[in-house]
Tab-separated table of C-alpha atoms in Angstrom:
chain	number	residue	atom	x	y	z
Z	1	MET	CA	28.024	-30.796	-25.479
Z	2	GLY	CA	27.165	-29.192	-28.831
Z	3	LEU	CA	28.667	-32.128	-30.819
Z	4	LEU	CA	26.862	-34.681	-28.662
Z	5	ARG	CA	23.539	-32.917	-29.239
Z	6	ILE	CA	24.069	-32.870	-33.028
Z	7	MET	CA	25.047	-36.558	-33.175
Z	8	MET	CA	22.128	-37.679	-30.957
Z	9	PRO	CA	19.461	-39.657	-32.888
Z	10	PRO	CA	16.126	-37.842	-33.396
Z	11	LYS	CA	14.231	-40.207	-31.095
Z	12	LEU	CA	16.706	-39.624	-28.281
Z	13	GLN	CA	16.516	-35.873	-28.886
Z	14	LEU	CA	12.722	-36.060	-28.589
Z	15	LEU	CA	12.976	-38.107	-25.396
Z	16	ALA	CA	15.459	-35.620	-23.960
Z	17	VAL	CA	13.121	-32.714	-24.730
Z	18	VAL	CA	10.158	-34.543	-23.164
Z	19	ALA	CA	12.224	-35.457	-20.105
Z	20	PHE	CA	13.326	-31.861	-19.720
Z	21	ALA	CA	9.726	-30.613	-20.026
Z	22	VAL	CA	8.539	-33.131	-17.431
Z	23	ALA	CA	11.359	-32.114	-15.099
Z	24	MET	CA	10.421	-28.436	-15.455
Z	25	LEU	CA	6.751	-29.195	-14.742
Z	26	PHE	CA	7.800	-31.166	-11.673
Z	27	LEU	CA	9.941	-28.278	-10.440
Z	28	GLU	CA	7.123	-25.783	-11.051
Z	29	ASN	CA	4.788	-28.015	-9.061
Z	30	GLN	CA	7.264	-28.306	-6.206
Z	31	ILE	CA	7.792	-24.538	-6.149
Z	32	GLN	CA	4.020	-24.031	-6.004
Z	33	LYS	CA	3.771	-26.480	-3.090
Z	34	LEU	CA	6.573	-24.661	-1.272
Z	35	GLU	CA	4.800	-21.327	-1.792
Z	36	GLU	CA	1.577	-22.781	-0.388
Z	37	SER	CA	3.461	-24.225	2.592
Z	38	ARG	CA	5.152	-20.890	3.219
Z	39	SER	CA	1.773	-19.134	3.124
Z	40	LYS	CA	0.282	-21.605	5.615
Z	41	LEU	CA	3.292	-21.206	7.897
Z	42	GLU	CA	3.021	-17.405	7.787
Z	43	ARG	CA	-0.653	-17.609	8.764
Z	44	ALA	CA	0.093	-20.030	11.591
Z	45	ILE	CA	2.826	-17.741	12.906
Z	46	ALA	CA	0.476	-14.754	12.672
Z	47	ARG	CA	-2.227	-16.579	14.654
Z	48	HIS	CA	0.343	-17.548	17.279
Z	49	GLU	CA	1.566	-13.939	17.578
Z	50	VAL	CA	-2.011	-12.709	18.030
Z	51	ARG	CA	-2.660	-15.273	20.777
Z	52	GLU	CA	0.553	-14.257	22.544
Z	53	ILE	CA	-0.422	-10.573	22.501
Z	54	GLU	CA	-3.937	-11.291	23.746
Z	55	GLN	CA	-2.564	-13.489	26.552
Z	56	ARG	CA	-0.061	-10.790	27.513
Z	57	HIS	CA	-2.827	-8.196	27.743
Z	58	THR	CA	-4.951	-10.592	29.808
Z	59	MET	CA	-2.080	-11.089	32.261
Z	60	ASP	CA	-1.548	-7.320	32.496
Z	61	GLY	CA	-5.127	-6.804	33.661
Z	62	PRO	CA	-8.775	-6.847	32.587
Z	63	ARG	CA	-8.730	-4.420	29.689
Z	64	GLN	CA	-11.404	-5.880	27.445
Z	65	ASP	CA	-14.343	-4.318	29.286
Z	66	ALA	CA	-12.534	-1.136	30.316
Z	67	ALA	CA	-12.892	2.018	28.269
Z	68	LEU	CA	-9.724	3.057	26.472
Z	69	ASP	CA	-8.243	6.513	26.817
Z	70	GLU	CA	-8.994	8.690	23.811
Z	71	GLU	CA	-5.330	8.682	22.824
Z	72	GLU	CA	-5.273	4.872	22.909
Z	73	ASP	CA	-8.591	4.317	21.118
Z	74	ILE	CA	-7.123	5.075	17.691
Z	75	VAL	CA	-6.898	2.949	14.559
Z	76	ILE	CA	-5.107	3.986	11.371
Z	77	ILE	CA	-5.814	2.176	8.106
Z	78	TYR	CA	-3.288	2.480	5.305
Z	79	ASN	CA	-5.033	0.799	2.352
Z	80	ARG	CA	-1.884	0.871	0.306
Z	81	VAL	CA	-1.888	0.997	-3.483
Z	82	PRO	CA	0.686	-1.420	-5.007
Z	83	LYS	CA	4.005	0.071	-6.162
Z	84	THR	CA	3.637	3.496	-4.558
Z	85	ALA	CA	6.500	3.106	-2.031
Z	86	SER	CA	4.004	1.435	0.292
Z	87	THR	CA	6.461	-1.143	1.667
Z	88	SER	CA	9.048	1.560	2.313
Z	89	PHE	CA	6.545	3.606	4.298
Z	90	THR	CA	5.121	0.583	6.144
Z	91	ASN	CA	8.601	-0.416	7.286
Z	92	ILE	CA	8.813	2.901	9.138
Z	93	ALA	CA	5.628	2.020	11.029
Z	94	TYR	CA	7.139	-1.348	11.963
Z	95	ASP	CA	10.385	0.270	13.086
Z	96	LEU	CA	8.534	2.716	15.358
Z	97	CYS	CA	5.771	0.524	16.824
Z	98	ALA	CA	7.718	-0.805	19.842
Z	99	LYS	CA	9.132	2.598	20.751
Z	100	ASN	CA	5.836	4.471	20.304
Z	101	LYS	CA	3.761	1.636	21.797
Z	102	TYR	CA	1.224	0.670	19.149
Z	103	HIS	CA	0.489	-2.449	17.101
Z	104	VAL	CA	1.048	-2.968	13.372
Z	105	LEU	CA	-1.079	-5.527	11.534
Z	106	HIS	CA	-0.934	-6.590	7.887
Z	107	ILE	CA	-4.301	-7.209	6.192
Z	108	ASN	CA	-3.462	-10.271	4.075
Z	109	THR	CA	-6.272	-10.926	1.602
Z	110	THR	CA	-6.425	-14.058	-0.559
Z	111	LYS	CA	-4.550	-13.462	-3.822
Z	112	ASN	CA	-4.244	-9.782	-2.841
Z	113	ASN	CA	-7.882	-9.227	-3.826
Z	114	PRO	CA	-8.662	-5.598	-2.904
Z	115	VAL	CA	-12.432	-6.215	-2.760
Z	116	MET	CA	-13.764	-8.002	0.333
Z	117	SER	CA	-16.908	-10.113	0.375
Z	118	LEU	CA	-19.824	-8.619	2.286
Z	119	GLN	CA	-19.357	-11.063	5.155
Z	120	ASP	CA	-15.635	-10.272	5.337
Z	121	GLN	CA	-16.450	-6.562	5.406
Z	122	VAL	CA	-18.605	-7.161	8.482
Z	123	ARG	CA	-15.874	-9.245	10.140
Z	124	PHE	CA	-13.217	-6.670	9.321
Z	125	VAL	CA	-15.239	-3.738	10.691
Z	126	LYS	CA	-15.984	-5.679	13.871
Z	127	ASN	CA	-12.315	-6.626	14.330
Z	128	ILE	CA	-11.060	-3.105	13.768
Z	129	THR	CA	-13.511	-1.441	16.141
Z	130	SER	CA	-13.760	-3.961	19.010
Z	131	TRP	CA	-10.273	-5.511	19.168
Z	132	LYS	CA	-9.054	-3.438	22.106
Z	133	GLU	CA	-5.892	-5.487	22.599
Z	134	MET	CA	-4.673	-4.175	19.239
Z	135	LYS	CA	-5.298	-0.509	19.973
Z	136	PRO	CA	-3.727	1.814	19.172
Z	137	GLY	CA	-3.357	0.012	15.869
Z	138	PHE	CA	-1.873	0.601	12.425
Z	139	TYR	CA	-3.448	-1.669	9.794
Z	140	HIS	CA	-2.041	-1.894	6.288
Z	141	GLY	CA	-2.880	-3.926	3.195
Z	142	HIS	CA	-3.891	-3.823	-0.463
Z	143	VAL	CA	-7.586	-3.261	0.248
Z	144	SER	CA	-9.899	-0.718	-1.348
Z	145	TYR	CA	-11.550	1.933	0.787
Z	146	LEU	CA	-14.338	0.690	3.061
Z	147	ASP	CA	-16.915	3.079	4.527
Z	148	PHE	CA	-17.241	2.147	8.207
Z	149	ALA	CA	-20.203	4.500	8.701
Z	150	LYS	CA	-22.599	2.280	6.764
Z	151	PHE	CA	-21.982	-0.474	9.320
Z	152	GLY	CA	-23.189	1.749	12.166
Z	153	VAL	CA	-19.748	2.519	13.546
Z	154	LYS	CA	-19.638	5.714	15.594
Z	155	LYS	CA	-15.874	6.217	15.718
Z	156	LYS	CA	-14.356	5.568	12.324
Z	157	PRO	CA	-10.684	4.713	11.737
Z	158	ILE	CA	-8.238	7.236	10.324
Z	159	TYR	CA	-7.476	6.556	6.666
Z	160	ILE	CA	-4.166	7.546	5.070
Z	161	ASN	CA	-2.621	6.667	1.720
Z	162	VAL	CA	0.046	7.466	-0.879
Z	163	ILE	CA	-0.414	7.583	-4.656
Z	164	ARG	CA	1.989	7.853	-7.554
Z	165	ASP	CA	2.211	9.122	-11.124
Z	166	PRO	CA	0.075	6.481	-12.900
Z	167	ILE	CA	2.520	5.599	-15.677
Z	168	GLU	CA	5.478	5.403	-13.302
Z	169	ARG	CA	3.440	3.142	-11.021
Z	170	LEU	CA	2.490	0.822	-13.905
Z	171	VAL	CA	6.081	0.616	-15.187
Z	172	SER	CA	7.316	-0.250	-11.689
Z	173	TYR	CA	4.645	-2.929	-11.286
Z	174	TYR	CA	5.406	-4.381	-14.745
Z	175	TYR	CA	9.064	-4.979	-13.896
Z	176	PHE	CA	8.267	-6.014	-10.321
Z	177	LEU	CA	6.216	-8.964	-11.636
Z	178	ARG	CA	9.190	-10.084	-13.717
Z	179	PHE	CA	12.259	-9.316	-11.647
Z	180	GLY	CA	11.054	-8.616	-8.107
Z	181	ASP	CA	12.957	-6.159	-5.952
Z	182	ASP	CA	15.812	-5.916	-3.472
Z	183	TYR	CA	13.460	-6.424	-0.507
Z	184	ARG	CA	12.896	-10.168	-1.119
Z	185	PRO	CA	15.243	-10.929	-4.040
Z	186	GLY	CA	14.873	-14.734	-3.821
Z	187	LEU	CA	11.084	-14.782	-4.126
Z	188	ARG	CA	9.776	-16.146	-7.423
Z	189	ARG	CA	7.540	-13.648	-9.216
Z	190	ARG	CA	4.471	-14.345	-11.357
Z	191	LYS	CA	6.031	-13.284	-14.686
Z	192	GLN	CA	9.572	-14.412	-13.940
Z	193	GLY	CA	11.440	-15.350	-17.114
Z	194	ASP	CA	9.632	-12.839	-19.328
Z	195	LYS	CA	12.421	-10.548	-20.567
Z	196	LYS	CA	10.215	-8.291	-22.697
Z	197	THR	CA	10.708	-4.608	-21.880
Z	198	PHE	CA	7.807	-2.299	-21.096
Z	199	ASP	CA	8.447	-0.442	-24.376
Z	200	GLU	CA	8.232	-3.702	-26.338
Z	201	CYS	CA	5.054	-4.656	-24.512
Z	202	VAL	CA	3.349	-1.365	-25.385
Z	203	ALA	CA	4.529	-1.519	-28.993
Z	204	GLU	CA	3.058	-5.025	-29.360
Z	205	GLY	CA	-0.180	-4.148	-27.568
Z	206	GLY	CA	0.452	-6.561	-24.690
Z	207	SER	CA	-2.122	-7.060	-21.947
Z	208	ASP	CA	0.274	-6.413	-19.030
Z	209	CYS	CA	0.910	-2.848	-20.189
Z	210	ALA	CA	-2.511	-2.026	-21.617
Z	211	PRO	CA	-4.134	1.262	-20.557
Z	212	GLU	CA	-6.703	-0.743	-18.563
Z	213	LYS	CA	-3.890	-1.696	-16.178
Z	214	LEU	CA	-3.604	1.970	-15.208
Z	215	TRP	CA	-7.050	1.769	-13.587
Z	216	LEU	CA	-6.077	1.055	-9.983
Z	217	GLN	CA	-5.641	4.163	-7.848
Z	218	ILE	CA	-9.149	5.447	-8.593
Z	219	PRO	CA	-10.910	2.195	-7.555
Z	220	PHE	CA	-8.744	1.892	-4.424
Z	221	PHE	CA	-10.061	5.270	-3.269
Z	222	CYS	CA	-13.556	4.779	-4.660
Z	223	GLY	CA	-14.215	1.638	-2.637
Z	224	HIS	CA	-16.336	-1.505	-2.733
Z	225	SER	CA	-19.112	-0.398	-5.101
Z	226	SER	CA	-19.288	-2.267	-8.395
Z	227	GLU	CA	-19.021	0.951	-10.389
Z	228	CYS	CA	-15.642	1.672	-8.754
Z	229	TRP	CA	-14.128	-1.212	-10.718
Z	230	ASN	CA	-15.794	-0.321	-14.009
Z	231	VAL	CA	-12.744	0.802	-15.995
Z	232	GLY	CA	-13.094	4.396	-17.152
Z	233	SER	CA	-16.093	5.252	-14.962
Z	234	ARG	CA	-16.492	8.982	-14.406
Z	235	TRP	CA	-18.679	8.252	-11.356
Z	236	ALA	CA	-15.836	6.197	-9.849
Z	237	MET	CA	-13.362	9.053	-10.276
Z	238	ASP	CA	-15.768	11.573	-8.721
Z	239	GLN	CA	-16.372	9.236	-5.779
Z	240	ALA	CA	-12.624	8.688	-5.368
Z	241	LYS	CA	-12.090	12.465	-5.233
Z	242	TYR	CA	-14.883	12.844	-2.691
Z	243	ASN	CA	-13.424	10.130	-0.469
Z	244	LEU	CA	-9.914	11.547	-0.734
Z	245	VAL	CA	-11.080	14.943	0.532
Z	246	ASN	CA	-13.715	13.843	3.048
Z	247	GLU	CA	-12.686	10.402	4.314
Z	248	TYR	CA	-8.871	10.474	4.282
Z	249	PHE	CA	-6.853	12.246	6.952
Z	250	LEU	CA	-3.886	12.701	4.600
Z	251	VAL	CA	-2.917	11.426	1.149
Z	252	GLY	CA	0.668	11.901	0.029
Z	253	VAL	CA	2.497	11.248	-3.214
Z	254	THR	CA	5.425	8.909	-3.759
Z	255	GLU	CA	7.500	11.684	-5.297
Z	256	GLU	CA	7.261	13.722	-2.057
Z	257	LEU	CA	7.195	10.913	0.498
Z	258	GLU	CA	9.452	12.647	3.033
Z	259	ASP	CA	7.084	15.612	3.272
Z	260	PHE	CA	4.158	13.220	3.755
Z	261	ILE	CA	5.986	11.553	6.645
Z	262	MET	CA	6.891	14.936	8.156
Z	263	LEU	CA	3.236	16.038	8.147
Z	264	LEU	CA	2.108	12.764	9.723
Z	265	GLU	CA	4.678	13.121	12.502
Z	266	ALA	CA	3.494	16.662	13.230
Z	267	ALA	CA	-0.203	15.771	13.206
Z	268	LEU	CA	-0.148	12.230	14.659
Z	269	PRO	CA	2.921	12.031	16.939
Z	270	ARG	CA	1.324	9.167	18.903
Z	271	PHE	CA	2.235	6.936	15.951
Z	272	PHE	CA	4.853	8.788	13.953
Z	273	ARG	CA	7.118	10.447	16.505
Z	274	GLY	CA	10.656	10.036	15.115
Z	275	ALA	CA	9.485	9.002	11.628
Z	276	THR	CA	11.120	11.855	9.721
Z	277	ASP	CA	14.586	11.273	11.165
Z	278	LEU	CA	14.186	7.539	10.637
Z	279	TYR	CA	13.289	8.060	6.996
Z	280	ARG	CA	16.251	10.377	6.452
Z	281	THR	CA	18.838	8.279	8.262
Z	282	GLY	CA	17.458	4.732	8.390
Z	283	LYS	CA	19.228	2.051	6.380
Z	284	LYS	CA	16.279	-0.247	5.684
Z	285	SER	CA	13.122	1.868	5.810
Z	286	HIS	CA	13.287	3.177	2.258
Z	287	LEU	CA	15.568	0.775	0.429
Z	288	ARG	CA	13.007	-1.199	-1.563
Z	289	LYS	CA	13.631	-0.778	-5.287
Z	290	THR	CA	12.273	-2.740	-8.235
Z	291	THR	CA	15.028	-4.670	-9.991
Z	292	GLU	CA	15.909	-4.329	-13.702
Z	293	LYS	CA	13.486	-1.450	-14.228
Z	294	LYS	CA	13.988	0.414	-17.531
Z	295	LEU	CA	12.439	3.831	-18.013
Z	296	PRO	CA	9.959	3.977	-20.926
Z	297	THR	CA	10.691	6.063	-23.996
Z	298	LYS	CA	8.854	9.281	-24.816
Z	299	GLN	CA	7.046	7.422	-27.616
Z	300	THR	CA	5.739	4.816	-25.171
Z	301	ILE	CA	4.578	7.449	-22.708
Z	302	ALA	CA	2.875	9.427	-25.476
Z	303	LYS	CA	1.016	6.327	-26.652
Z	304	LEU	CA	-0.340	5.598	-23.157
Z	305	GLN	CA	-1.287	9.232	-22.665
Z	306	GLN	CA	-3.648	9.013	-25.617
Z	307	SER	CA	-6.007	6.768	-23.664
Z	308	ASP	CA	-9.002	8.121	-21.753
Z	309	ILE	CA	-8.087	5.833	-18.857
Z	310	TRP	CA	-4.705	7.524	-18.419
Z	311	LYS	CA	-6.378	10.940	-18.625
Z	312	MET	CA	-8.730	10.026	-15.771
Z	313	GLU	CA	-6.077	8.395	-13.572
Z	314	ASN	CA	-3.768	11.335	-14.193
Z	315	GLU	CA	-6.548	13.799	-13.362
Z	316	PHE	CA	-7.068	12.008	-10.066
Z	317	TYR	CA	-3.319	12.014	-9.376
Z	318	GLU	CA	-3.065	15.747	-10.115
Z	319	PHE	CA	-6.079	16.355	-7.871
Z	320	ALA	CA	-4.426	14.441	-5.013
Z	321	LEU	CA	-1.116	16.243	-5.580
Z	322	GLU	CA	-2.789	19.659	-5.477
Z	323	GLN	CA	-4.621	18.748	-2.263
Z	324	PHE	CA	-1.409	17.492	-0.628
Z	325	GLN	CA	0.561	20.576	-1.619
Z	326	PHE	CA	-2.227	22.810	-0.293
Z	327	ILE	CA	-2.108	21.055	3.103
Z	328	ARG	CA	1.682	21.215	3.161
Z	329	ALA	CA	1.732	24.930	2.297
Z	330	HIS	CA	-0.376	25.687	5.379
Z	331	ALA	CA	1.624	23.408	7.693
Z	332	VAL	CA	5.289	24.184	7.000
Z	333	ARG	CA	7.641	27.038	6.253
Z	334	GLU	CA	10.767	26.952	4.121
Z	335	LYS	CA	14.155	28.223	5.237
Z	336	ASP	CA	17.419	27.744	3.338
Z	337	GLY	CA	15.857	25.020	1.226
Z	338	ASP	CA	14.592	22.993	4.203
Z	339	LEU	CA	11.036	22.613	5.463
Z	340	TYR	CA	10.049	23.215	9.072
Z	341	ILE	CA	6.735	22.436	10.740
Z	342	LEU	CA	4.862	25.545	11.860
Z	343	ALA	CA	4.144	26.054	15.538
Z	344	GLN	CA	0.568	26.457	16.766
Z	345	ASN	CA	-0.955	29.514	15.109
Z	346	PHE	CA	-4.155	29.949	17.096
Z	347	PHE	CA	-5.112	30.694	20.699
Z	348	TYR	CA	-8.245	31.348	22.758
Z	349	GLU	CA	-9.347	34.697	24.189
Z	350	LYS	CA	-12.421	36.546	25.482
Z	351	ILE	CA	-13.362	33.551	27.611
Z	352	TYR	CA	-16.642	34.029	29.509
Z	353	PRO	CA	-18.017	33.850	32.091
Z	354	LYS	CA	-15.046	35.116	34.037
Z	355	SER	CA	-13.933	32.949	36.945
Z	356	ASN	CA	-14.005	34.627	40.362
């Protein structure tokens, strides 16, 4: 083949290059069409599944107008931050939903845009609160925090989330866009074919590894205000901290995911009964790993840590970690290196008036 290429006349070489380029463009176009068809098919299947569930509930009896039991009238929203072990955790919810009798729904936004339009916010709030056929429900998706109270909702959903060391999250996302993971290994990724390492990207000042790309966990917790997405906003970080403490039931960290799951099972057994054992022994619940990931050098990490954006994202991460460890310290005890959930530590006494 090498000799044939050398002996080929220049015009034929040019034609071969053009033909190859045209063929590649054609293949790219076909791949794009297949992706669009797959997306349409997934949406059609989802609509069909929803109709089937609604019909099944209708056949079971008139539930729409009936008041739900308090234990059934529960909605959990996991507005998952990308590359924080979110798929691994969500798979546990899917594995348990049939056994524990609740519904799991994926919030699929166009192009994974975490900010909803105002009209979609209204639709989403209405769906979440009034869709009785889907209660109890576990909703998950890459969507920033949405304050249900400002829409006049009396009973708000329960928010949970998991965050990760900001540099580790960015490194994982960088390689994920290029090589994918072992969850869907055949899926073509946006940056597929780019072999540049994260270290090389940082050294060259590339856009995919710029400090601005670290700004993600703060806006996800901050919400839908414009200032939340203003990179480096101190107001956004303060709002994210406020929401984490006041609006989230529990926020865990990727590095201590098992403890997060254990606390959820203890506090919300209606959804998470059996989750800890499943996480420890399950074969598919926590297998997702980014492919071809190379750990950054100390020099790369030091360069990123010079940025004010990293300092703010890391401050938020440390704040979340401290809050999680505080909650855990008051909920478990340690024995022989293992953690055990504490039994109830309060009771009622001096009850008046006395019954006859």
